[in-house]
PDB file of C-alpha atoms and ligand atoms in Angstrom:
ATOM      1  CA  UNK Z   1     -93.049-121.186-311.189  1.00  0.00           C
ATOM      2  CA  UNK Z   2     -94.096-117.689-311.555  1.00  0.00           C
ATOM      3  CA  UNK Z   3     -93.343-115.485-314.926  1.00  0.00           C
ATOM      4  CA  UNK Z   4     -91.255-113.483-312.442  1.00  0.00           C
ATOM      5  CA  UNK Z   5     -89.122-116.056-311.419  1.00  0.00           C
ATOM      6  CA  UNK Z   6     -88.549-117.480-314.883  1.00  0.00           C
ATOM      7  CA  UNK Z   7     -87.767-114.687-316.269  1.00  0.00           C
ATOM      8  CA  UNK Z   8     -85.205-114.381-313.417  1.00  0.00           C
ATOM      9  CA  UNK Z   9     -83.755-117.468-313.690  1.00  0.00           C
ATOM     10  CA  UNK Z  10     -82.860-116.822-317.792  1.00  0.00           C
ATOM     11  CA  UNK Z  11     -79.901-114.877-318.610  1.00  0.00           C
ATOM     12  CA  UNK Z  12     -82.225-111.625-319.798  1.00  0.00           C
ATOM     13  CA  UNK Z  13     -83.440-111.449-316.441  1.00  0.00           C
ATOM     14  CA  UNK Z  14     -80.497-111.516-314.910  1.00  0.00           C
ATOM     15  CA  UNK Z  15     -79.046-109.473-316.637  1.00  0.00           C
ATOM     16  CA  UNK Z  16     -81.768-107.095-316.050  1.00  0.00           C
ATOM     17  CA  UNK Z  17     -81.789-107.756-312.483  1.00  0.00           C
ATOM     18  CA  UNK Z  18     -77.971-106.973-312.203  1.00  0.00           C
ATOM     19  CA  UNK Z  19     -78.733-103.601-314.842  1.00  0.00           C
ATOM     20  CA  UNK Z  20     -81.579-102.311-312.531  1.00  0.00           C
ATOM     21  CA  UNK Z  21     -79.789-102.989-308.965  1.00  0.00           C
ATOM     22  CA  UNK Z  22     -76.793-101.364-310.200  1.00  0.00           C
ATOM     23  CA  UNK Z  23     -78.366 -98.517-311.545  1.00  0.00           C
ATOM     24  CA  UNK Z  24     -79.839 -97.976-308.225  1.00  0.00           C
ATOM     25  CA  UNK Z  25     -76.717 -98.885-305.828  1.00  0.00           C
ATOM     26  CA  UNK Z  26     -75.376 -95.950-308.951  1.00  0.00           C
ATOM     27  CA  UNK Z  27     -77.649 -93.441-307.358  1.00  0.00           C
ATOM     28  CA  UNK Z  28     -77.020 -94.221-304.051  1.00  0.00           C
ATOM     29  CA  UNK Z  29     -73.158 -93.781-304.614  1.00  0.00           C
ATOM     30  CA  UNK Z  30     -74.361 -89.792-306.325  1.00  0.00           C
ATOM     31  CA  UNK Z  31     -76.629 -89.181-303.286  1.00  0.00           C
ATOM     32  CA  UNK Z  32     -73.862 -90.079-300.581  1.00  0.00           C
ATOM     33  CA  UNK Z  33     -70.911 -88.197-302.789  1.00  0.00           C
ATOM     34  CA  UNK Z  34     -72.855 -84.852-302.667  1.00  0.00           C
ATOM     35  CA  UNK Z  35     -73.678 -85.302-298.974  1.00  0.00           C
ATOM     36  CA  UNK Z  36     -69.906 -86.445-298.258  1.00  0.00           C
ATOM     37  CA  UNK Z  37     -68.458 -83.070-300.458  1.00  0.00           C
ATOM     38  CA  UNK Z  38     -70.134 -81.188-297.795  1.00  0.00           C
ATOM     39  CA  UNK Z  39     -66.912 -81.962-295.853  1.00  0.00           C
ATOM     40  CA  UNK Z  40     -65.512 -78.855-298.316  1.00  0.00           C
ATOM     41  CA  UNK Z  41     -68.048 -77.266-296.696  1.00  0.00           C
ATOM     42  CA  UNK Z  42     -67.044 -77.517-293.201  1.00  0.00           C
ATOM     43  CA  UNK Z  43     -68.219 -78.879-289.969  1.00  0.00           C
ATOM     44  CA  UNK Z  44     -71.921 -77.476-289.579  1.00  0.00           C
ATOM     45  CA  UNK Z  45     -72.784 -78.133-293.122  1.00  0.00           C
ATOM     46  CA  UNK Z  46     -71.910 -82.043-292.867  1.00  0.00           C
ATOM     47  CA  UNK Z  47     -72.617 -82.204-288.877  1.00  0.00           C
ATOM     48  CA  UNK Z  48     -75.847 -80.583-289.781  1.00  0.00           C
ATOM     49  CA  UNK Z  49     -76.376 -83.130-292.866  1.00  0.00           C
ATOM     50  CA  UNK Z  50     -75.865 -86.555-290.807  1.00  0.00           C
ATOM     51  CA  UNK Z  51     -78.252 -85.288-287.978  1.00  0.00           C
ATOM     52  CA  UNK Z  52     -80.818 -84.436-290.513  1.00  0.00           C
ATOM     53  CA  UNK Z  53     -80.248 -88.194-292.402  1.00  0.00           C
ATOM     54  CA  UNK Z  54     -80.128 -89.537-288.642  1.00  0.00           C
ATOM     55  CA  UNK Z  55     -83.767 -87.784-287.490  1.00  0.00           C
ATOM     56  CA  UNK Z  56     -85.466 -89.360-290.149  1.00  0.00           C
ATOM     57  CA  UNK Z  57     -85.497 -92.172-287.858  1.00  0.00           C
ATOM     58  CA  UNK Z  58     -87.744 -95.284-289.470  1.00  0.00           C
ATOM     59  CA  UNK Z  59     -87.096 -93.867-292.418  1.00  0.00           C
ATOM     60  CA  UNK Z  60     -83.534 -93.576-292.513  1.00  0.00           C
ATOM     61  CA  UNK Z  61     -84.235 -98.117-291.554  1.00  0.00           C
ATOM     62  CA  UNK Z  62     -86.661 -98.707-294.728  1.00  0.00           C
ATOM     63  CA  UNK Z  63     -84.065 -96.795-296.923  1.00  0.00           C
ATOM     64  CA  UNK Z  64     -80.703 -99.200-295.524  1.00  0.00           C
ATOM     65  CA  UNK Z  65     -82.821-102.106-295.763  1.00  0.00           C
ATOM     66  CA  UNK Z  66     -83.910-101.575-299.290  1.00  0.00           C
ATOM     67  CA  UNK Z  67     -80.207-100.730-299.991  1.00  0.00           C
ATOM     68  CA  UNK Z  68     -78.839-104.148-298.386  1.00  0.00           C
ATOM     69  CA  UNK Z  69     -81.821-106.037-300.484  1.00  0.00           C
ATOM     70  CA  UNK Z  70     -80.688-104.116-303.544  1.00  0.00           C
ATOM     71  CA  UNK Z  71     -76.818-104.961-302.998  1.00  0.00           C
ATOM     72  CA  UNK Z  72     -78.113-108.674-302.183  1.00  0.00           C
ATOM     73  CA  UNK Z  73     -79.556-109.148-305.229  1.00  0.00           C
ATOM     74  CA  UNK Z  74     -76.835-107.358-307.307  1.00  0.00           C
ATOM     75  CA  UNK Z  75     -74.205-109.450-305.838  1.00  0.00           C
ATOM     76  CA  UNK Z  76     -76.031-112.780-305.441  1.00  0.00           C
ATOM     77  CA  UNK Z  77     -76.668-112.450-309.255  1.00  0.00           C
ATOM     78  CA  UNK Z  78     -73.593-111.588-310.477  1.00  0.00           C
ATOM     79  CA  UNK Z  79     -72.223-114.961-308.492  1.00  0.00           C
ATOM     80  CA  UNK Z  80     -74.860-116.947-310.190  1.00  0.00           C
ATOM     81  CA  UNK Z  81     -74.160-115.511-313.579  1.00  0.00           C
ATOM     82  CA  UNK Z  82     -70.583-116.183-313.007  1.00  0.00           C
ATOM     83  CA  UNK Z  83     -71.169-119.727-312.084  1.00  0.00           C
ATOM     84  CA  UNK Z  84     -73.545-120.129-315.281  1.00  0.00           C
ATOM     85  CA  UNK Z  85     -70.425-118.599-317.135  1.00  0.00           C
ATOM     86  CA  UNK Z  86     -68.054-121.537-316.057  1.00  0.00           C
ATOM     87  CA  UNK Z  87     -70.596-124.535-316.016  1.00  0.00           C
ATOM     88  CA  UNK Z  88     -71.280-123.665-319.884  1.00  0.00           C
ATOM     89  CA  UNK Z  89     -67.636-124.509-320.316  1.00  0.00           C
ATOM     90  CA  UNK Z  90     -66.929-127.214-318.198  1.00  0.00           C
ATOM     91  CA  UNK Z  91     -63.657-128.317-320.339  1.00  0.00           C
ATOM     92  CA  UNK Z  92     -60.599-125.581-320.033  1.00  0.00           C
ATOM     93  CA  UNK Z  93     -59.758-123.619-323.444  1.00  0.00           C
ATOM     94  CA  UNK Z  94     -56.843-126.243-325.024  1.00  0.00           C
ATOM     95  CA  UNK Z  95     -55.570-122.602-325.834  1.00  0.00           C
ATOM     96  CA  UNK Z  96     -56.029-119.305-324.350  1.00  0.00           C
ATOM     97  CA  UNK Z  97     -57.340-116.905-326.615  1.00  0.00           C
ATOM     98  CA  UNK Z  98     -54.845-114.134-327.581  1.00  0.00           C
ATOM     99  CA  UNK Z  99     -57.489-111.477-328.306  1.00  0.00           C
ATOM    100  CA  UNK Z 100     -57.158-108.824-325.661  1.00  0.00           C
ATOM    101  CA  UNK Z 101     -59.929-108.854-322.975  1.00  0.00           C
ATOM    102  CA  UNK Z 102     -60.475-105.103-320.678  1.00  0.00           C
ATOM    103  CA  UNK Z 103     -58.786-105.512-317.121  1.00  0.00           C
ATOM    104  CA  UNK Z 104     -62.173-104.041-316.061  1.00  0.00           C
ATOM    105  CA  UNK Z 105     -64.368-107.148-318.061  1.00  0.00           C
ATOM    106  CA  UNK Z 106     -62.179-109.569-316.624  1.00  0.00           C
ATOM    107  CA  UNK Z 107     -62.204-108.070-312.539  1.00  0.00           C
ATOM    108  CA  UNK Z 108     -65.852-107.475-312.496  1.00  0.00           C
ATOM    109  CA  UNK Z 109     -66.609-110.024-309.752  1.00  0.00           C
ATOM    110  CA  UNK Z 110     -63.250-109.840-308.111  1.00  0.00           C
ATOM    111  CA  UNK Z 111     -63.438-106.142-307.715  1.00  0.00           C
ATOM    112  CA  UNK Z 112     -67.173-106.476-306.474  1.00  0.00           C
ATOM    113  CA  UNK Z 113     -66.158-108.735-303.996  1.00  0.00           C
ATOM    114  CA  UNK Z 114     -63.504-106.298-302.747  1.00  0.00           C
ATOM    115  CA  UNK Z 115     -66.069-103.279-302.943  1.00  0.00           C
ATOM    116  CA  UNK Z 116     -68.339-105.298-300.848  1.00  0.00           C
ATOM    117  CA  UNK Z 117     -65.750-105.825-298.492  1.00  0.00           C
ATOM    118  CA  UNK Z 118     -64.587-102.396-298.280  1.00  0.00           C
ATOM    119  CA  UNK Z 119     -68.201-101.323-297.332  1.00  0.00           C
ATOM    120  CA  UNK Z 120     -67.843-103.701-294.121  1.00  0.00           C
ATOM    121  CA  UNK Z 121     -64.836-101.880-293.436  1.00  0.00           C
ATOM    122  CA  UNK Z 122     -66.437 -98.694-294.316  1.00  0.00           C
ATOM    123  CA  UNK Z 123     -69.339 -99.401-291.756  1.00  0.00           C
ATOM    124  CA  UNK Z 124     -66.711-100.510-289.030  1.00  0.00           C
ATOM    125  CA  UNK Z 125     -65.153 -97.737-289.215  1.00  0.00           C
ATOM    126  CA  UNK Z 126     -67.975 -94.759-289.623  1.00  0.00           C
ATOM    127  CA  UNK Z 127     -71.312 -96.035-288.725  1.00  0.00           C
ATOM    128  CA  UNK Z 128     -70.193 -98.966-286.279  1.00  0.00           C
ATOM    129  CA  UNK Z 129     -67.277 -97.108-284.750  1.00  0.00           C
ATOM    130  CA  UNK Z 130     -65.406-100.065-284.367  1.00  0.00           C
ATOM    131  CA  UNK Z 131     -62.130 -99.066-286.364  1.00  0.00           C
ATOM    132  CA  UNK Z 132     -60.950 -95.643-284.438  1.00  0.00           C
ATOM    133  CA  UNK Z 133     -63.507 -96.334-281.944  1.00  0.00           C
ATOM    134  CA  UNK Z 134     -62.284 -92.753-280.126  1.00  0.00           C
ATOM    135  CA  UNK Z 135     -63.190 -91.110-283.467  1.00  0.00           C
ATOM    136  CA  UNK Z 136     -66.767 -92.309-283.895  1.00  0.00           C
ATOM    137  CA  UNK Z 137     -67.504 -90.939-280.178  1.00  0.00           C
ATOM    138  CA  UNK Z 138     -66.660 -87.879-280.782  1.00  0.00           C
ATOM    139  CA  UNK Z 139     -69.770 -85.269-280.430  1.00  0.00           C
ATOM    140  CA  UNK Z 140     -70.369 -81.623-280.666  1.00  0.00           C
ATOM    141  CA  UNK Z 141     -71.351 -80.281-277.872  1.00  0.00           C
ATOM    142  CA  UNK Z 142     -74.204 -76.092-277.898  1.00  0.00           C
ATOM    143  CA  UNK Z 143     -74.762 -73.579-275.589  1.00  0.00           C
ATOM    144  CA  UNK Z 144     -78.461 -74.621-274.887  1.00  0.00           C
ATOM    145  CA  UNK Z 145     -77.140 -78.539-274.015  1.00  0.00           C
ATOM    146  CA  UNK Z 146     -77.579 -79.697-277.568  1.00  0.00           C
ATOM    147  CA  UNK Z 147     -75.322 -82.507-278.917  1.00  0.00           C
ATOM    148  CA  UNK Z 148     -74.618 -83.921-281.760  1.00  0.00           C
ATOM    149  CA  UNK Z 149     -72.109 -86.196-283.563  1.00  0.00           C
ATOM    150  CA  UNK Z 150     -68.850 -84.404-285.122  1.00  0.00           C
ATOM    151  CA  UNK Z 151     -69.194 -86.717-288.559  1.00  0.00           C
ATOM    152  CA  UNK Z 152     -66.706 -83.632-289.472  1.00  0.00           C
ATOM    153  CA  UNK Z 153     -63.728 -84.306-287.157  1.00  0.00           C
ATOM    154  CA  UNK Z 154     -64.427 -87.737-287.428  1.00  0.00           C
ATOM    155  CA  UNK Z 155     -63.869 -88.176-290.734  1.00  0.00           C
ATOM    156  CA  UNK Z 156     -60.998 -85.671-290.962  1.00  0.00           C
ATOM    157  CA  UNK Z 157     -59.274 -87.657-288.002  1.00  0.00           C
ATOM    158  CA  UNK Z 158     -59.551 -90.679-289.691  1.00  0.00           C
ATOM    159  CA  UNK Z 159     -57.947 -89.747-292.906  1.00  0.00           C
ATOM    160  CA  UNK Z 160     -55.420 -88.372-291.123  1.00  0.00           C
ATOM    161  CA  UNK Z 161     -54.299 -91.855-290.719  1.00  0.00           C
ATOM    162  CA  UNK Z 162     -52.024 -92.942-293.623  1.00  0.00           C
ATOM    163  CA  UNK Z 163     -52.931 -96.256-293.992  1.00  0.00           C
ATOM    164  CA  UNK Z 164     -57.036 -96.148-293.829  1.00  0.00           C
ATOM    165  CA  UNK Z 165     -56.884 -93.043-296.482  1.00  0.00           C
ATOM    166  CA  UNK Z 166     -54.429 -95.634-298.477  1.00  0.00           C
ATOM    167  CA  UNK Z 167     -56.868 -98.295-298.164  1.00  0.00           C
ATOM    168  CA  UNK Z 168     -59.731 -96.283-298.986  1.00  0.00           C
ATOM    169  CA  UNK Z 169     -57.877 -94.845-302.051  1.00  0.00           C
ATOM    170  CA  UNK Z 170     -57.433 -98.526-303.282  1.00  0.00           C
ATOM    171  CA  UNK Z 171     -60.889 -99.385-302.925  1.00  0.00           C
ATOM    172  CA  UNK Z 172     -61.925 -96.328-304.886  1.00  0.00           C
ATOM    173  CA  UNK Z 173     -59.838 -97.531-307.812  1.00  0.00           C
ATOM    174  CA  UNK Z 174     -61.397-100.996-307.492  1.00  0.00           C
ATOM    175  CA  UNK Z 175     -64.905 -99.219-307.605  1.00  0.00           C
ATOM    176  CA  UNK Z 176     -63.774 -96.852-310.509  1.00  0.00           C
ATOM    177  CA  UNK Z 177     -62.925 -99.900-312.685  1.00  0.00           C
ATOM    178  CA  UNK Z 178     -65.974-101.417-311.854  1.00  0.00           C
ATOM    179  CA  UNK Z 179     -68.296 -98.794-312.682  1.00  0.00           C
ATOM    180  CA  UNK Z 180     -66.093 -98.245-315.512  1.00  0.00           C
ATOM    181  CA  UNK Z 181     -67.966-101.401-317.422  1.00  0.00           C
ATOM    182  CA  UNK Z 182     -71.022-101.601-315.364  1.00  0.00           C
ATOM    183  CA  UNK Z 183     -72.173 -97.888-316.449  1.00  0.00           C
ATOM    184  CA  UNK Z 184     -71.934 -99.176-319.924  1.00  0.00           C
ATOM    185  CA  UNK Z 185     -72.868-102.289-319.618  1.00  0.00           C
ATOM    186  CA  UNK Z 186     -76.187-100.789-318.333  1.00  0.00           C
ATOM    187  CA  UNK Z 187     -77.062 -99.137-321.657  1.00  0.00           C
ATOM    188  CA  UNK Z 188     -76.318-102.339-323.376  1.00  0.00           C
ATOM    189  CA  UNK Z 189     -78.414-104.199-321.128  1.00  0.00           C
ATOM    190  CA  UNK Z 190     -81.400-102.011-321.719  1.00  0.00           C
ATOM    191  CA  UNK Z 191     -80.611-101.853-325.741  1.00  0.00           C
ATOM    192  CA  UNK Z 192     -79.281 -98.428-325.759  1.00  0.00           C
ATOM    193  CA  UNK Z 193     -76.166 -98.934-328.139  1.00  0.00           C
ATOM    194  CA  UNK Z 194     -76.808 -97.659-331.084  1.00  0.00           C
ATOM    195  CA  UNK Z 195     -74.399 -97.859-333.888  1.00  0.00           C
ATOM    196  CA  UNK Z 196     -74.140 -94.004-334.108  1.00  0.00           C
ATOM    197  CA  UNK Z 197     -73.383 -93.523-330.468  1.00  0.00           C
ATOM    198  CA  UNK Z 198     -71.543 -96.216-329.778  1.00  0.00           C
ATOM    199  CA  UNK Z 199     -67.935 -94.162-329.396  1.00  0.00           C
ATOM    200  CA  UNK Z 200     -69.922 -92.084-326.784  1.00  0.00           C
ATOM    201  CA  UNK Z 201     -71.373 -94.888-325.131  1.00  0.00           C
ATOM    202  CA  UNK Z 202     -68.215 -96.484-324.436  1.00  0.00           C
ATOM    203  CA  UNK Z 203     -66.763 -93.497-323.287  1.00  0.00           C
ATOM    204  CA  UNK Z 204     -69.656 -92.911-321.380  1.00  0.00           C
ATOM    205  CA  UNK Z 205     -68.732 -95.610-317.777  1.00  0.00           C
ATOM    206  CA  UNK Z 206     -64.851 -94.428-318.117  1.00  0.00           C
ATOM    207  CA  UNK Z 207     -65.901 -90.574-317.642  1.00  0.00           C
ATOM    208  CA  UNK Z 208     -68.208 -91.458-315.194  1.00  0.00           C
ATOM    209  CA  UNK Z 209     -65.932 -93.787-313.600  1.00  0.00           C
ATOM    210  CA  UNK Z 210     -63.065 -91.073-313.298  1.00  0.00           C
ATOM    211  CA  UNK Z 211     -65.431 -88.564-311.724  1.00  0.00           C
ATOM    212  CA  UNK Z 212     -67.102 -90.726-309.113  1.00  0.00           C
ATOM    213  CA  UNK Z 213     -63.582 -91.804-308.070  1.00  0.00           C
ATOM    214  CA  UNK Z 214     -62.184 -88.227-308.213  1.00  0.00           C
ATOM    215  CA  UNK Z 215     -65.084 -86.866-306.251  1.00  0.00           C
ATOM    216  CA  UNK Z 216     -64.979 -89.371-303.565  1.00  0.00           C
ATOM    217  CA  UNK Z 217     -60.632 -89.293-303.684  1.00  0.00           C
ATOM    218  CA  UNK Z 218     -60.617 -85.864-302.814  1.00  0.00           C
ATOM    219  CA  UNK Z 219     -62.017 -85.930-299.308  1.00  0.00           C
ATOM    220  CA  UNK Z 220     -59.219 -88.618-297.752  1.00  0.00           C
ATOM    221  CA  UNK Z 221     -56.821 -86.918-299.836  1.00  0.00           C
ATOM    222  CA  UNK Z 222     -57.913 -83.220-298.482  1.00  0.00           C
ATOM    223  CA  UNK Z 223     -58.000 -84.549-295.032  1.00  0.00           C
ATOM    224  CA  UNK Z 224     -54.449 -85.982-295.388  1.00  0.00           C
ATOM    225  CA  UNK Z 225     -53.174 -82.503-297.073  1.00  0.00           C
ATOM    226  CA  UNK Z 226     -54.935 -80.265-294.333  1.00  0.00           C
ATOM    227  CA  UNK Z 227     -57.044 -78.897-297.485  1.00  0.00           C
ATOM    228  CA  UNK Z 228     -60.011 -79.755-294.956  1.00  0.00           C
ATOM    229  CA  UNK Z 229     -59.002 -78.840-291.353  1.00  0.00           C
ATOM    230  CA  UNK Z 230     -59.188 -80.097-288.126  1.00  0.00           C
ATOM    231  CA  UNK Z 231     -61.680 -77.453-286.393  1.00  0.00           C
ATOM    232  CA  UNK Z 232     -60.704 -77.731-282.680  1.00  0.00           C
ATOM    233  CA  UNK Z 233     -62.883 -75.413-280.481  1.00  0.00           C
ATOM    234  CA  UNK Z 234     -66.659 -74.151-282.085  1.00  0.00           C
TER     235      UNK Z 234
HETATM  236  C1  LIG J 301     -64.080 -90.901-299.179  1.00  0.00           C
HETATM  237  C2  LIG J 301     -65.176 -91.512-299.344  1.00  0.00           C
HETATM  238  C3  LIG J 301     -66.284 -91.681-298.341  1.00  0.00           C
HETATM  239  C4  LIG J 301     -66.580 -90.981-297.183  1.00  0.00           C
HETATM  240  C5  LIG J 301     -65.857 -89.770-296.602  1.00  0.00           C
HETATM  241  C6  LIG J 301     -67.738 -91.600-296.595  1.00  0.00           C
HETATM  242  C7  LIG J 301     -68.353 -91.197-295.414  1.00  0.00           C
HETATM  243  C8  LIG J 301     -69.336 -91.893-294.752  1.00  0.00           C
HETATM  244  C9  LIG J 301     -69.823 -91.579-293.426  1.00  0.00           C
HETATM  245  C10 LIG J 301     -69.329 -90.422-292.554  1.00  0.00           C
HETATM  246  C11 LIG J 301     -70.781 -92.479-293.115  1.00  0.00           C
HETATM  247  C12 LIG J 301     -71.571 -92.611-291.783  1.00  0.00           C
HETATM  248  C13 LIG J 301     -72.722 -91.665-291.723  1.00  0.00           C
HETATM  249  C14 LIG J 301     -73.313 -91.683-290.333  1.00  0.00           C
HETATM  250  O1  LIG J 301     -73.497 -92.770-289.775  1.00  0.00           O
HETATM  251  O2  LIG J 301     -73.613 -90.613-289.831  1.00  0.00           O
HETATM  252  C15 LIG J 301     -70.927 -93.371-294.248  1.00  0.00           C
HETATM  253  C16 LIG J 301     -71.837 -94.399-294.336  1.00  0.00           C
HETATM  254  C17 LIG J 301     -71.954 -95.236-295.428  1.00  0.00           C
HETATM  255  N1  LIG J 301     -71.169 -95.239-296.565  1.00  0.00           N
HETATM  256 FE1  LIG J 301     -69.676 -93.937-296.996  1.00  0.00          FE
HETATM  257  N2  LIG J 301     -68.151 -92.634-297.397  1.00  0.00           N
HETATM  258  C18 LIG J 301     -67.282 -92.726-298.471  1.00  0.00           C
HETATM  259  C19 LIG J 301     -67.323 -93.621-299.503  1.00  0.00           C
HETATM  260  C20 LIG J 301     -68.286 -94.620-299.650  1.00  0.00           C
HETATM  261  C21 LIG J 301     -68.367 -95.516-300.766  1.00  0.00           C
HETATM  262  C22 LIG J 301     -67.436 -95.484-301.982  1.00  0.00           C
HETATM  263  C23 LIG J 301     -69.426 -96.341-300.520  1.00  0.00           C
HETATM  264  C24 LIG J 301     -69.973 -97.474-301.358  1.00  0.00           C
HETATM  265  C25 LIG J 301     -69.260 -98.202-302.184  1.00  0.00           C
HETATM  266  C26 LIG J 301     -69.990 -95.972-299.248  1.00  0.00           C
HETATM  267  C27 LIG J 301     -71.058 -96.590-298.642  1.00  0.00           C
HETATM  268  C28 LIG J 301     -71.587 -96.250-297.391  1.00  0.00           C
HETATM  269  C29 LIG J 301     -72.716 -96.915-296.771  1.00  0.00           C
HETATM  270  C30 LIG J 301     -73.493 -98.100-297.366  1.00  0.00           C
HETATM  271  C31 LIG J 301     -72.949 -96.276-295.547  1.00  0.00           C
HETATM  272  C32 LIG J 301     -74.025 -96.589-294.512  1.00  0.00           C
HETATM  273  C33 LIG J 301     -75.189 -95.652-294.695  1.00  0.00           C
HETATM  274  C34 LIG J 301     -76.167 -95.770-293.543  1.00  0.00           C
HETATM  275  O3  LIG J 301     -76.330 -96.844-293.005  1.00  0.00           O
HETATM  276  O4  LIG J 301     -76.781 -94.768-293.194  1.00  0.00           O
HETATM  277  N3  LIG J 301     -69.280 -94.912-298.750  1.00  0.00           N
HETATM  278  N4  LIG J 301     -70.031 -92.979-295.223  1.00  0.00           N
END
């Protein structure tokens, strides 16, 4: 066996492993919130965006399938440190220990599991176009014969729905409490806690946390309060 796979077999690798994949599924969640707020923006900006993201063509294929190897590993990882977690104590606690344990320590692989659900549902509904199928078709149509697809209406449309802007709100609460202890279990992963910093490291995944959730929040909640229009004839 290869150093590599030793050292990802211990529990420093994979902790590594799961520090290093969610650091980068992190940056993916910045670089699709600023493209997303362009929905403030209105329909050309975020129209304009997704045709850009969509003309990269192979691209746009390496950069999905290094993101579904990334989430792989971060989530097949996480199952197998979960599992080493209960086979170390194969014999219940006679006694549950009384000391209080964070709601977000205790929900990291349940909430994971309902993130990576919620993406399914997330790709069903906007890149698959199988939820609101009439939605996803919708295209924006220029003078000179151009088309395009109205992301914007789309996506305002959909929100309008009560019940998918509910269920996306819940899944952004479920994310928020899981980034909430995976942004600082990151700096404790890579050593960086620090006796003198430590109040500011653990306030460091809650802030971080809050505005992740608040930036992605305000788009179904915009839609849903007309904040961001429907824009009927361009
Ligand atoms: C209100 C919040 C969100 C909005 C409005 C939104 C919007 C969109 C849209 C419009 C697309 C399709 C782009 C296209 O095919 O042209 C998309 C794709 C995607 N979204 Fe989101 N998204 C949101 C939240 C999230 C969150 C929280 C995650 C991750 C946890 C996520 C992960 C993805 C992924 C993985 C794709 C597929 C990217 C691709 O294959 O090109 N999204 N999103």
């Amino acid at each position: 066996m290869s150093w590599v796979c030793r050292l990802y077999r211990s529990s420093l690798g994979a902790k590594y492993v799961m520090a290093s994949t969610g650091l980068l599924l992190f940056g993916f969640l910045i670089a699709h919130l600023l493209g997303n707020l362009q929905m403030f923006a209105g329909p050309d900006a975020v129209n304009s965006y997704a045709e850009k993201l969509r003309a990269l063509g192979p691209l746009l294929w390496v950069a999905r399938i290094g993101l579904l190897v990334i989430a792989g590993l971060h989530i097949a990882t996480a199952l197998r440190l979960a599992q080493r977690n209960d086979a170390a104590r194969p014999v219940a606690y006679a006694k549950v220990a009384q000391r209080a344990v964070k709601p977000a320590t205790k929900t990291m692989v349940l909430s994971g599991l309902v993130i990576l659900a919620y993406v399914v549902y997330h790709l069903a509904h906007f890149t698959w176009g199988v939820v609101q199928a009439d939605h996803a078709s919708l295209t924006e149509k220029f003078a000179d014969g151009h088309e395009r697809h109205d992301v914007y209406s789309m996506v305002v449309l959909g929100f309008r729905t009560w019940w998918v802007s509910a269920s996306y709100l819940v899944a952004l609460v479920l994310l928020a409490l899981h980034l909430c202890h995976g942004v600082t279990s990151v700096f404790q992963t890579f050593g960086l806690n620090h006796a003198k910093y430590a109040c500011a490291i653990k306030m460091t995944g809650p802030a971080i946390a809050t505005l992740i959730f608040l930036g992605y929040a305000s788009i179904p909640v915009a839609c849903w309060l007309g904040l961001i229009p429907l824009v009927e004839a361009r």
